Short mmCIF file of C-alpha atoms in Angstrom, two decimals:
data_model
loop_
_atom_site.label_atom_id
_atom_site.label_comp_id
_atom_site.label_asym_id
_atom_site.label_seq_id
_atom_site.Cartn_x
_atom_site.Cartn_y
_atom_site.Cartn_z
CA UNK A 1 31.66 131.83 276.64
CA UNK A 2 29.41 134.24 275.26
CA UNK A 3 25.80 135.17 277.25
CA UNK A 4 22.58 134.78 275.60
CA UNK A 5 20.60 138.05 276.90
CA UNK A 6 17.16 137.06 279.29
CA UNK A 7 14.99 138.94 280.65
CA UNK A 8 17.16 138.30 283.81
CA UNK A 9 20.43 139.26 282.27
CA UNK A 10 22.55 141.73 284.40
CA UNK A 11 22.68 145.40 282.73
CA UNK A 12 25.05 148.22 282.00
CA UNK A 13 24.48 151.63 283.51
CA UNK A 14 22.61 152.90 280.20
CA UNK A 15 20.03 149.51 280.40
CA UNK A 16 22.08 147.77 278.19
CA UNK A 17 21.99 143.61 278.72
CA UNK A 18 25.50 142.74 279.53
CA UNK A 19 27.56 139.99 277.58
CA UNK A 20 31.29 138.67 277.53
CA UNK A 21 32.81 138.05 274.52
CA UNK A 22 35.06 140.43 271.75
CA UNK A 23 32.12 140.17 268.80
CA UNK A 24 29.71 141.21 271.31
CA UNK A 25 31.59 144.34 272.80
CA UNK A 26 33.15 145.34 268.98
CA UNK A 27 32.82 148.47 269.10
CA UNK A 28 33.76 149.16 272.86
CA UNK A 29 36.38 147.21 272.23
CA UNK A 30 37.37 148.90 269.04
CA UNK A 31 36.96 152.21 271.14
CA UNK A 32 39.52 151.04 273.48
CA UNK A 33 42.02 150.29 270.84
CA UNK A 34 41.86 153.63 269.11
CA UNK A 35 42.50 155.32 272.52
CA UNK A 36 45.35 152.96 273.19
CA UNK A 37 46.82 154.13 270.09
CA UNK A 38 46.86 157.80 271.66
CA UNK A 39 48.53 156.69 274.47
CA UNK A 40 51.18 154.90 273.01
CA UNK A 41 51.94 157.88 270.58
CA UNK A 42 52.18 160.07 273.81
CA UNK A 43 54.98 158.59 275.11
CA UNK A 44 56.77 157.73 271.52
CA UNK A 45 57.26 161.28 271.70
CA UNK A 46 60.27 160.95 273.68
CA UNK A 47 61.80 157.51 271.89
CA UNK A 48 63.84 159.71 269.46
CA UNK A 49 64.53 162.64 270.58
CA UNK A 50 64.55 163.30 274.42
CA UNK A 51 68.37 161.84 274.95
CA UNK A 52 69.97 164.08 272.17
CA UNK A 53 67.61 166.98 273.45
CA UNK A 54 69.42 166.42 276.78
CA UNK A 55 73.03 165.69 275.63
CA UNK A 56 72.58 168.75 272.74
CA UNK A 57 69.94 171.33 273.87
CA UNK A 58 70.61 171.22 277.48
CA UNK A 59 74.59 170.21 277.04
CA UNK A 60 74.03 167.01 279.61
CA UNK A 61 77.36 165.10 280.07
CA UNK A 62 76.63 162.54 282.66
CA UNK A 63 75.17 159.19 280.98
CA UNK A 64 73.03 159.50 284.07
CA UNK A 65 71.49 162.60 284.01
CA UNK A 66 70.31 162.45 280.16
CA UNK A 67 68.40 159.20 281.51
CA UNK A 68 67.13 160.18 284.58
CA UNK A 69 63.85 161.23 282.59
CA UNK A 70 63.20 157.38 282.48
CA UNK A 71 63.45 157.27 285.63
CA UNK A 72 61.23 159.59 286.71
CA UNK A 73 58.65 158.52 284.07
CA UNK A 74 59.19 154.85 285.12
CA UNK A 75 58.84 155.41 288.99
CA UNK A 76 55.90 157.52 288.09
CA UNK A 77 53.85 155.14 285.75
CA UNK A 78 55.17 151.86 288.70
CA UNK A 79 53.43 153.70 291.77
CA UNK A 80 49.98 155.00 289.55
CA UNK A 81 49.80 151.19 288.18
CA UNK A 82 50.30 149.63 291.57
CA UNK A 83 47.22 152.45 292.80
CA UNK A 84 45.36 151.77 289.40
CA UNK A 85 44.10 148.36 290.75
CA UNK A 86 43.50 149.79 294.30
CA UNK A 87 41.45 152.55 292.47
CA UNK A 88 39.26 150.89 291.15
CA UNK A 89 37.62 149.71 294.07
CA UNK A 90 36.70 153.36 294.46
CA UNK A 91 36.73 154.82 290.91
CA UNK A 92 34.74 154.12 287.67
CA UNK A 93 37.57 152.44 285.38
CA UNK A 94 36.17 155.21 282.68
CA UNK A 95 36.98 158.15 285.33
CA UNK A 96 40.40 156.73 285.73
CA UNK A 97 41.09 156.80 281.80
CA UNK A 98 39.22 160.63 281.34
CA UNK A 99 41.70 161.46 285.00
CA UNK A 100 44.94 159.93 283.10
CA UNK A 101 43.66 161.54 279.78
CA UNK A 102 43.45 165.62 281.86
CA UNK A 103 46.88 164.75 283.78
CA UNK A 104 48.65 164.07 280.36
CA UNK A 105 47.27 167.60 278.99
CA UNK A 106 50.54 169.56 279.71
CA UNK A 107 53.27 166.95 278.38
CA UNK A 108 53.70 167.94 274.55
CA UNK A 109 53.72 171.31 275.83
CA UNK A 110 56.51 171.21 278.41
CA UNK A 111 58.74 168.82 276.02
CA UNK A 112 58.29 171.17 273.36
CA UNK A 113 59.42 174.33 275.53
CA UNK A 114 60.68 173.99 278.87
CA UNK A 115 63.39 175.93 279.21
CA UNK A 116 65.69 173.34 281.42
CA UNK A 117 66.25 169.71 281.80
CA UNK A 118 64.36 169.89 285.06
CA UNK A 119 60.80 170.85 283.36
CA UNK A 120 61.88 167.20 281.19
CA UNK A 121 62.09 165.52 284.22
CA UNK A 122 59.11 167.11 285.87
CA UNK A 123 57.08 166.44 282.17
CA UNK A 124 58.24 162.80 282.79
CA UNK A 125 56.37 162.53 286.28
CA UNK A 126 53.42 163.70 284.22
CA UNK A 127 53.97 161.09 281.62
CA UNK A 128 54.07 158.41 284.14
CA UNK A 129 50.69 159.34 285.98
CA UNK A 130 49.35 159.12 282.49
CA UNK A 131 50.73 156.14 281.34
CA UNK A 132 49.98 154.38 283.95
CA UNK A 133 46.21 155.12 284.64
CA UNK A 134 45.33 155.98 281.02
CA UNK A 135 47.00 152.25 279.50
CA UNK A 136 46.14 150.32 282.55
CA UNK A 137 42.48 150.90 282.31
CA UNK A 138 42.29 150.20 278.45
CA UNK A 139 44.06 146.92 279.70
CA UNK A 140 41.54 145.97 282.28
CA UNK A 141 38.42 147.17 280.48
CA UNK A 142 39.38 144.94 277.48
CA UNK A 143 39.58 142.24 279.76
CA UNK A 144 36.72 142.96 281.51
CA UNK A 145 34.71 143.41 277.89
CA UNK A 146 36.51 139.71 276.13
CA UNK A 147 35.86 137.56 279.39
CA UNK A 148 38.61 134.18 280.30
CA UNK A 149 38.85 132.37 276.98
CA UNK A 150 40.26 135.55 274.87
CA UNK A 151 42.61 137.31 277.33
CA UNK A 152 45.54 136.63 275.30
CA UNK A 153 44.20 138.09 272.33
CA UNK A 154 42.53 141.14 274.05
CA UNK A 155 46.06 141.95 275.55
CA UNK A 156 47.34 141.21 272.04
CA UNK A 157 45.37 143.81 270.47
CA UNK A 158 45.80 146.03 272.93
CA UNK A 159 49.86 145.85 273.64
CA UNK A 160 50.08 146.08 269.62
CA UNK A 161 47.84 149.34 269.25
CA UNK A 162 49.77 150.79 272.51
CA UNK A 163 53.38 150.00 271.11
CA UNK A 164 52.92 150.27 266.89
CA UNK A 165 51.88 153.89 267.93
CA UNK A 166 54.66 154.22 270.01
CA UNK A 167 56.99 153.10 266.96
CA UNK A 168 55.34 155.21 264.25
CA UNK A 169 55.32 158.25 266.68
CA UNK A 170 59.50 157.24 267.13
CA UNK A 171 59.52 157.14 263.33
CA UNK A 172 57.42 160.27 262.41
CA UNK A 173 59.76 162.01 265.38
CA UNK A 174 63.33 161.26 264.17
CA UNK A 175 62.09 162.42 260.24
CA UNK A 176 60.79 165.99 261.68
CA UNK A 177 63.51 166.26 264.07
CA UNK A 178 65.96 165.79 260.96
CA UNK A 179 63.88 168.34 259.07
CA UNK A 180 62.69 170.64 261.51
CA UNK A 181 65.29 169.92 264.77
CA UNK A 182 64.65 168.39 267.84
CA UNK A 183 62.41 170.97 269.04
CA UNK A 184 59.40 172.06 269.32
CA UNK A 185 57.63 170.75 266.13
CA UNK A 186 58.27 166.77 266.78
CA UNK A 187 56.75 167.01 270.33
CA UNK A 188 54.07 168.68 269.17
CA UNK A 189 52.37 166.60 267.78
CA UNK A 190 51.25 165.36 271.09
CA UNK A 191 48.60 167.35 271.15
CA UNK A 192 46.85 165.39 268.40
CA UNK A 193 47.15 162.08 271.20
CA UNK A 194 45.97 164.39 274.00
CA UNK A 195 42.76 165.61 272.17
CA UNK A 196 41.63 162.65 270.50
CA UNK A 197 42.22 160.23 273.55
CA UNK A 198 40.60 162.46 275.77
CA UNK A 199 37.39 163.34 273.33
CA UNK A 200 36.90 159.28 272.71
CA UNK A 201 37.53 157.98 276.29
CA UNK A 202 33.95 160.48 277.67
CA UNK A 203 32.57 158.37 274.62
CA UNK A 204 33.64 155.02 275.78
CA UNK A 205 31.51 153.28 278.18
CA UNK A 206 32.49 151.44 281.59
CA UNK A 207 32.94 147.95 282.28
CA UNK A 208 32.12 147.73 285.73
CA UNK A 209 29.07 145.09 285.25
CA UNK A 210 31.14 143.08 282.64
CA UNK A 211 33.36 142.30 285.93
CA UNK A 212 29.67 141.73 287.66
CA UNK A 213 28.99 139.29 285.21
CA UNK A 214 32.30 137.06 285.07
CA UNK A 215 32.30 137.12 289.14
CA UNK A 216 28.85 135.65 289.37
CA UNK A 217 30.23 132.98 286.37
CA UNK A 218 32.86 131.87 287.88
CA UNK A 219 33.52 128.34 288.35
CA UNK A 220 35.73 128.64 291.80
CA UNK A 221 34.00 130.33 294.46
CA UNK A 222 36.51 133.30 296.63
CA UNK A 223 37.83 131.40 299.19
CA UNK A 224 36.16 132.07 302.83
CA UNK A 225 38.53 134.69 304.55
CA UNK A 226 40.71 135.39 301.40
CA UNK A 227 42.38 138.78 301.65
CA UNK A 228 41.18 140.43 298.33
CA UNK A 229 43.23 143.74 299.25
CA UNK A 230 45.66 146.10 298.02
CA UNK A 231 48.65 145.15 300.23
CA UNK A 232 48.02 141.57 300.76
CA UNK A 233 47.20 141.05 296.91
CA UNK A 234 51.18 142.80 296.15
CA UNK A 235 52.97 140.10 298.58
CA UNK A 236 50.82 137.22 296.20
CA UNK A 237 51.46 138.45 292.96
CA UNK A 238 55.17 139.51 294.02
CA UNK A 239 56.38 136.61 295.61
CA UNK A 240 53.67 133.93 297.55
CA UNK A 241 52.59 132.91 294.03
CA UNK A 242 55.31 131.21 292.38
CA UNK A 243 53.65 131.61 289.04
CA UNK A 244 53.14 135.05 289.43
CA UNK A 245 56.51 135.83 291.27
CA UNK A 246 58.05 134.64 287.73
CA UNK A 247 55.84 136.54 285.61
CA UNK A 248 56.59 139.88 287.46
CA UNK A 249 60.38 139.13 287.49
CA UNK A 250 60.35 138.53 283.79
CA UNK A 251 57.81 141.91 283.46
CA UNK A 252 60.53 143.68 285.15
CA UNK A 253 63.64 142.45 283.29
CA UNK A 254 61.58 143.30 279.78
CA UNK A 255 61.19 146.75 280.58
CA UNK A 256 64.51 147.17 282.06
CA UNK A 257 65.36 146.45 278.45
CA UNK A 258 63.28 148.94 276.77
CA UNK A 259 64.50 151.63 279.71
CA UNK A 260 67.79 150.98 278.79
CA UNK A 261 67.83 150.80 274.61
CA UNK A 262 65.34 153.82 275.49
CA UNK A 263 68.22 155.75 276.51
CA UNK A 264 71.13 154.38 275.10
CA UNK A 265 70.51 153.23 271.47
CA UNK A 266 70.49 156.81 270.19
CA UNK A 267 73.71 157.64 271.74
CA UNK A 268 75.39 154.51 270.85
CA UNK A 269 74.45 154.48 266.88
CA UNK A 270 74.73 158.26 267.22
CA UNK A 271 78.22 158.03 268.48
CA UNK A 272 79.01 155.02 265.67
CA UNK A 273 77.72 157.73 262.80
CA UNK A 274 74.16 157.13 262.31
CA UNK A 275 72.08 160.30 262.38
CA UNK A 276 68.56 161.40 263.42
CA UNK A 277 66.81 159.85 260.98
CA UNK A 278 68.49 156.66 260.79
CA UNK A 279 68.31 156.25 264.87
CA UNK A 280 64.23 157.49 264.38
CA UNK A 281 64.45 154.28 261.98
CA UNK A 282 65.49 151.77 264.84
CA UNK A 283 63.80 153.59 266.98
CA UNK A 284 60.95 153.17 265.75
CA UNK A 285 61.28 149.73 263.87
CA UNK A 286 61.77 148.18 267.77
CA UNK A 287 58.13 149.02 269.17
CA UNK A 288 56.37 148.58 265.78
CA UNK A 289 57.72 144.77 265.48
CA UNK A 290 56.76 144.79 269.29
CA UNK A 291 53.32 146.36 268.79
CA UNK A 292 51.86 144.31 265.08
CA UNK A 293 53.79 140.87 266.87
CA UNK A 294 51.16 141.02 269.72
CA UNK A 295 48.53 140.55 266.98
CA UNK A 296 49.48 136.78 267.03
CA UNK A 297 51.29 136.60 269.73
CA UNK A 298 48.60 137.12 271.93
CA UNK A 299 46.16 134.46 270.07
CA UNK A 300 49.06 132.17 269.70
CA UNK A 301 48.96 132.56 273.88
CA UNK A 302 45.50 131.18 274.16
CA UNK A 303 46.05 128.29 271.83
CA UNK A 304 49.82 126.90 273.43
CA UNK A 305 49.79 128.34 276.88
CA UNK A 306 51.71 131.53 278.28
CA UNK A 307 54.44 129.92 279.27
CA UNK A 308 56.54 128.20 276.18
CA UNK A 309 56.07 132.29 274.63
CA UNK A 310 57.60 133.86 277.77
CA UNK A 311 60.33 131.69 278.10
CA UNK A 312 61.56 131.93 273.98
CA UNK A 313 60.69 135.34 274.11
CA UNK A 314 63.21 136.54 276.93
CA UNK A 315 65.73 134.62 275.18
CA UNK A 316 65.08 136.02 271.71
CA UNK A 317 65.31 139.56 273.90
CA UNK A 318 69.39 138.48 274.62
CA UNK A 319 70.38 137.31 271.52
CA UNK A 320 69.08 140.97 270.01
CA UNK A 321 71.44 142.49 272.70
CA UNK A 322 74.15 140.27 271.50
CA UNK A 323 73.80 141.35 267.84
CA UNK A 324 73.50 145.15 268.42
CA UNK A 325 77.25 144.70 269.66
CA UNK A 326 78.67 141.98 267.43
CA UNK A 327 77.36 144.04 264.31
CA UNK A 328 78.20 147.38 265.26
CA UNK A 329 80.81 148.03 262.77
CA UNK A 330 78.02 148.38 260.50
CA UNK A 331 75.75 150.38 262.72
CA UNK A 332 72.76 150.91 261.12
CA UNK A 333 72.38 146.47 260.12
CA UNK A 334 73.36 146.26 264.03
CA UNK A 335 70.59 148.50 265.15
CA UNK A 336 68.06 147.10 262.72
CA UNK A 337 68.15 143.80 263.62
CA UNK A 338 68.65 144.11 267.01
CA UNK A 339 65.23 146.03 267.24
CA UNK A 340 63.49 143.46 265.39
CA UNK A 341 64.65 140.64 267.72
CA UNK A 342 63.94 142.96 270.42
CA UNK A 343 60.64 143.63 268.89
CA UNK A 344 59.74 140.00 268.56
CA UNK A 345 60.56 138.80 271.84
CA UNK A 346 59.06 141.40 273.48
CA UNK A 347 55.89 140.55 271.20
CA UNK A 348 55.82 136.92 272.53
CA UNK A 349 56.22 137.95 276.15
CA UNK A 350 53.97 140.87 276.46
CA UNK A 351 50.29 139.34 276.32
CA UNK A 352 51.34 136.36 277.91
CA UNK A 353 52.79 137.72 281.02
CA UNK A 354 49.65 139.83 281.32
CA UNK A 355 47.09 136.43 280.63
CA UNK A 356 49.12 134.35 282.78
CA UNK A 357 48.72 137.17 285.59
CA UNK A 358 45.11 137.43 284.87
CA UNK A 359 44.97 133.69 284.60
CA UNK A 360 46.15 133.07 288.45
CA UNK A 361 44.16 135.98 289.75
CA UNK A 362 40.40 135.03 291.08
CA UNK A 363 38.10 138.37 289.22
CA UNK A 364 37.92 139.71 292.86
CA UNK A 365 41.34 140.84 293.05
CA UNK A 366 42.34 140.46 289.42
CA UNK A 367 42.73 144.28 288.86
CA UNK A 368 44.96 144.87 292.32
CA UNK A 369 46.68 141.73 291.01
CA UNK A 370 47.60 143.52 287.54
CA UNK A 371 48.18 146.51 289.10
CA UNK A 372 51.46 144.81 291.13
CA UNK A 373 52.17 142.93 288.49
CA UNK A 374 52.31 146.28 286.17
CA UNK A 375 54.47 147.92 289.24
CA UNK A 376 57.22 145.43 289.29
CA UNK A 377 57.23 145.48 285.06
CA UNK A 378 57.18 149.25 284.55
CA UNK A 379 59.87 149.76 287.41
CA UNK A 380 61.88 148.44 285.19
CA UNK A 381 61.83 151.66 282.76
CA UNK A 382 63.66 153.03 286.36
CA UNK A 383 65.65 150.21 286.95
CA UNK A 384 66.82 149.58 283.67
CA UNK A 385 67.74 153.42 283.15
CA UNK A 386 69.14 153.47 286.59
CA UNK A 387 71.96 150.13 285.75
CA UNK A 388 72.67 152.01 282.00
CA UNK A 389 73.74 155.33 283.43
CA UNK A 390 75.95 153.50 286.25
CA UNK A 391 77.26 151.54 283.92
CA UNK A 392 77.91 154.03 280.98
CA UNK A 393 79.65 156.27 282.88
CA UNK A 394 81.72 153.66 284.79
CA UNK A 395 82.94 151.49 281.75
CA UNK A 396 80.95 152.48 278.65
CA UNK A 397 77.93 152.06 276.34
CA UNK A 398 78.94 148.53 275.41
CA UNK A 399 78.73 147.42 278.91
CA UNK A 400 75.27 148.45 279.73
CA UNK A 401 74.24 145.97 276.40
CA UNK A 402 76.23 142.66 277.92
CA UNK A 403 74.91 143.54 281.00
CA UNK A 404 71.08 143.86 279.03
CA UNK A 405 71.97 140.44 277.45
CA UNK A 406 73.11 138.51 280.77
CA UNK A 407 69.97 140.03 282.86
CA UNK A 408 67.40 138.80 280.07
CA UNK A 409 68.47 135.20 279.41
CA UNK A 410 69.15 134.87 283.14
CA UNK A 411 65.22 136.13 283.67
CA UNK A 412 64.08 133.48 280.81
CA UNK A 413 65.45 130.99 283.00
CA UNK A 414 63.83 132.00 286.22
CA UNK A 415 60.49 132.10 284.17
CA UNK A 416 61.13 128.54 282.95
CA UNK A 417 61.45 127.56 286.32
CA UNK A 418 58.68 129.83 288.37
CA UNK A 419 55.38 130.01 285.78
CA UNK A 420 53.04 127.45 285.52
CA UNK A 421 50.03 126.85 283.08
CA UNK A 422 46.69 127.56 284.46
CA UNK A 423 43.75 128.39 282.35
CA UNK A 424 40.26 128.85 283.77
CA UNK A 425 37.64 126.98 281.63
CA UNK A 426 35.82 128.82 278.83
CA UNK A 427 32.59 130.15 280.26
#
């Protein structure tokens, strides 16, 4: 796997001699993690806090409403993920990040302040350009940096930074909301993310001749005439592919899940007499579990294959919706342990939906092919807010959960069925 530098060995853009390989790229790598971390704890700004700030601060009574700041976040981060991949055809993956990084400037700010529910929403759009070019090209640079035999534990490391920020920023959120209320000190501490992430991704360098190197490695050849393009790379990865058609279905139904306990955990344990602290706690517990699973997850992914992890974890997903209902007479053991089987399956799944993806994918169009694959999951922050208000304000809170459990195992299924093993030799 790992290059032995020659006299002849390709260079970086600073003279550097190129290699593949996580020991050889440490401290890029390390770099990358560290500014994952700031973009998770962005957007765990808004894990706690944002649906009480609507339903209390801005009196919102319509189930709907209070979520449509998922939606606009998830439509947001969809489209800039599915243009990510196109991007970087055009753009330095290191001027994407520092463009994601100058985008996400105003978000604290505006959550902190704005002075209607509108200037949420509108923060949200901001949140989703972010999102999606700041933790799309820390995913494809660590790819880029490990090389084929360590994608699942690249995507490990970086899912776990991205989402154990996300739950200690949910944590730290609920405490100072409880302390100081919901606004503006909890959301300000955004501006730490926004400063640091920024300052360390000028530092970071770009990968562009890592993906030099593994094209010119690679064992099967483009094929003569293959369509390596934005468009025709979507219709592959969406639905040609049968592998890839699964692992984009089962992207989507995972973050439907997080859109939807995104939005309605707090106001169901709320409702059932848990307060801001307590819902920071699950809050917080679910993307922690989530992020620190990844760790093995993602190695566990290289050794077993990406499939037998998707499949277990989508089901482990449902029977954590189950439990958050059949429990909730005591709602704070309901919430708890619904988050951590929430947290786990979505540890199993994560890196190995984004390997197997990577896996199928030929280097040529590998990032487009991520980039679609990313669009159909993070839709399904949209999507999954989209079926919760419909269904909360049509029959209730406890619907939109069944309907969470019966989507999920239904989507293990199709993943059983749809993704296949493929794993490109170790070069």
């Amino acid at each position: 796997m790992n290059a032995t530098p020659t006299t002849t060995a390709p260079v970086d853009a600073s003279g550097r001699p190129v290699r593949l390989g996580l020991r050889e790229n440490r401290l890029q790598f390390t770099l990358l993690v560290v500014v994952n971390v700031c973009v998770g704890g962005l957007v765990g700004l808004e894990r706690t806090t944002v649906p009480l700030i609507g339903t209390d601060v801005f009196g919102l009574t319509s189930d709907l409403a209070v979520f449509s700041f998922i939606i606009a976040f998830g439509v947001t981060k969809a489209l800039t993920n599915l243009a990510a991949g196109a991007l970087t055809s055009r753009f330095r993956r290191r001027q994407l990040l520092v463009s994601g990084w100058l985008i996400g400037i105003p978000v604290p700010f505006a959550l902190a302040w704005a002075p209607s529910w509108g200037w949420i929403v509108a923060a949200n759009v901001l949140l989703g350009l972010n999102q999606g070019l700041a933790w799309s090209m820390t995913v494809n640079m660590k790819i880029d940096l490990v090389g084929p035999a360590r994608r699942g534990l690249a995507t490990g490391l970086n899912e776990a930074a991205g989402y154990t920020a996300v739950g200690a920023t949910a944590l730290l959120t609920g405490y100072l909301a409880t302390t100081h209320g919901l606004r503006p000190t909890p959301e300000l501490i955004g501006v730490v993310f926004v400063a640091a992430g920024l300052a360390l991704s000028l530092v970071v360098r770009d990968t562009g001749a890592h993906v030099a190197l593994e094209l010119a490695r690679h064992t099967a050849p483009l094929p003569a005439g293959e369509d390596t393009g934005l468009k025709a790379t979507f219709v592959r990865t969406s639905w040609r592919d049968r592998s890839l058609r699964g692992a984009s279905q089962a992207g989507l139904v995972n973050n439907l899940n997080d859109g939807l306990a995104w939005g309605v955990f707090p106001l169901l344990f709320t409702d059932h007499g848990l307060g801001l602290a307590a819902v920071g706690l699950i809050k917080g517990v679910y993307p922690i579990v989530w992020g620190l699973g990844q760790i093995p997850t993602g190695h566990l992914a290289d050794r077993i294959g990406r499939k037998p992890l998707v499949v277990t974890g989508m089901l482990v997903q449902a029977v954590g919706f189950v439990l958050a209902l059949a429990l909730l007479d005591r709602p704070l053991l309901a919430g708890i342990l619904s988050a951590v089987l929430l947290g786990l399956g979505t540890a199993m799944v994560y890196p190995a939906l984004i390997a197997s993806v990577s896996d199928h994918a030929h280097p040529a169009w590998r990032a487009n092919a991520l980039g679609a694959y990313r669009f159909w999951r993070d839709i399904g922050y949209a999507a999954g807010a989209l079926v919760a208000g419909i269904l909360a304000d049509a029959f209730g809170l406890d619907a939109t959960v069944i309907a969470a459990a019966v989507l999920t195992a239904a989507s293990g299924l199709l993943a059983a069925r749809w993704i296949s093993e493929h794993r490109p030799d170790a070069h």
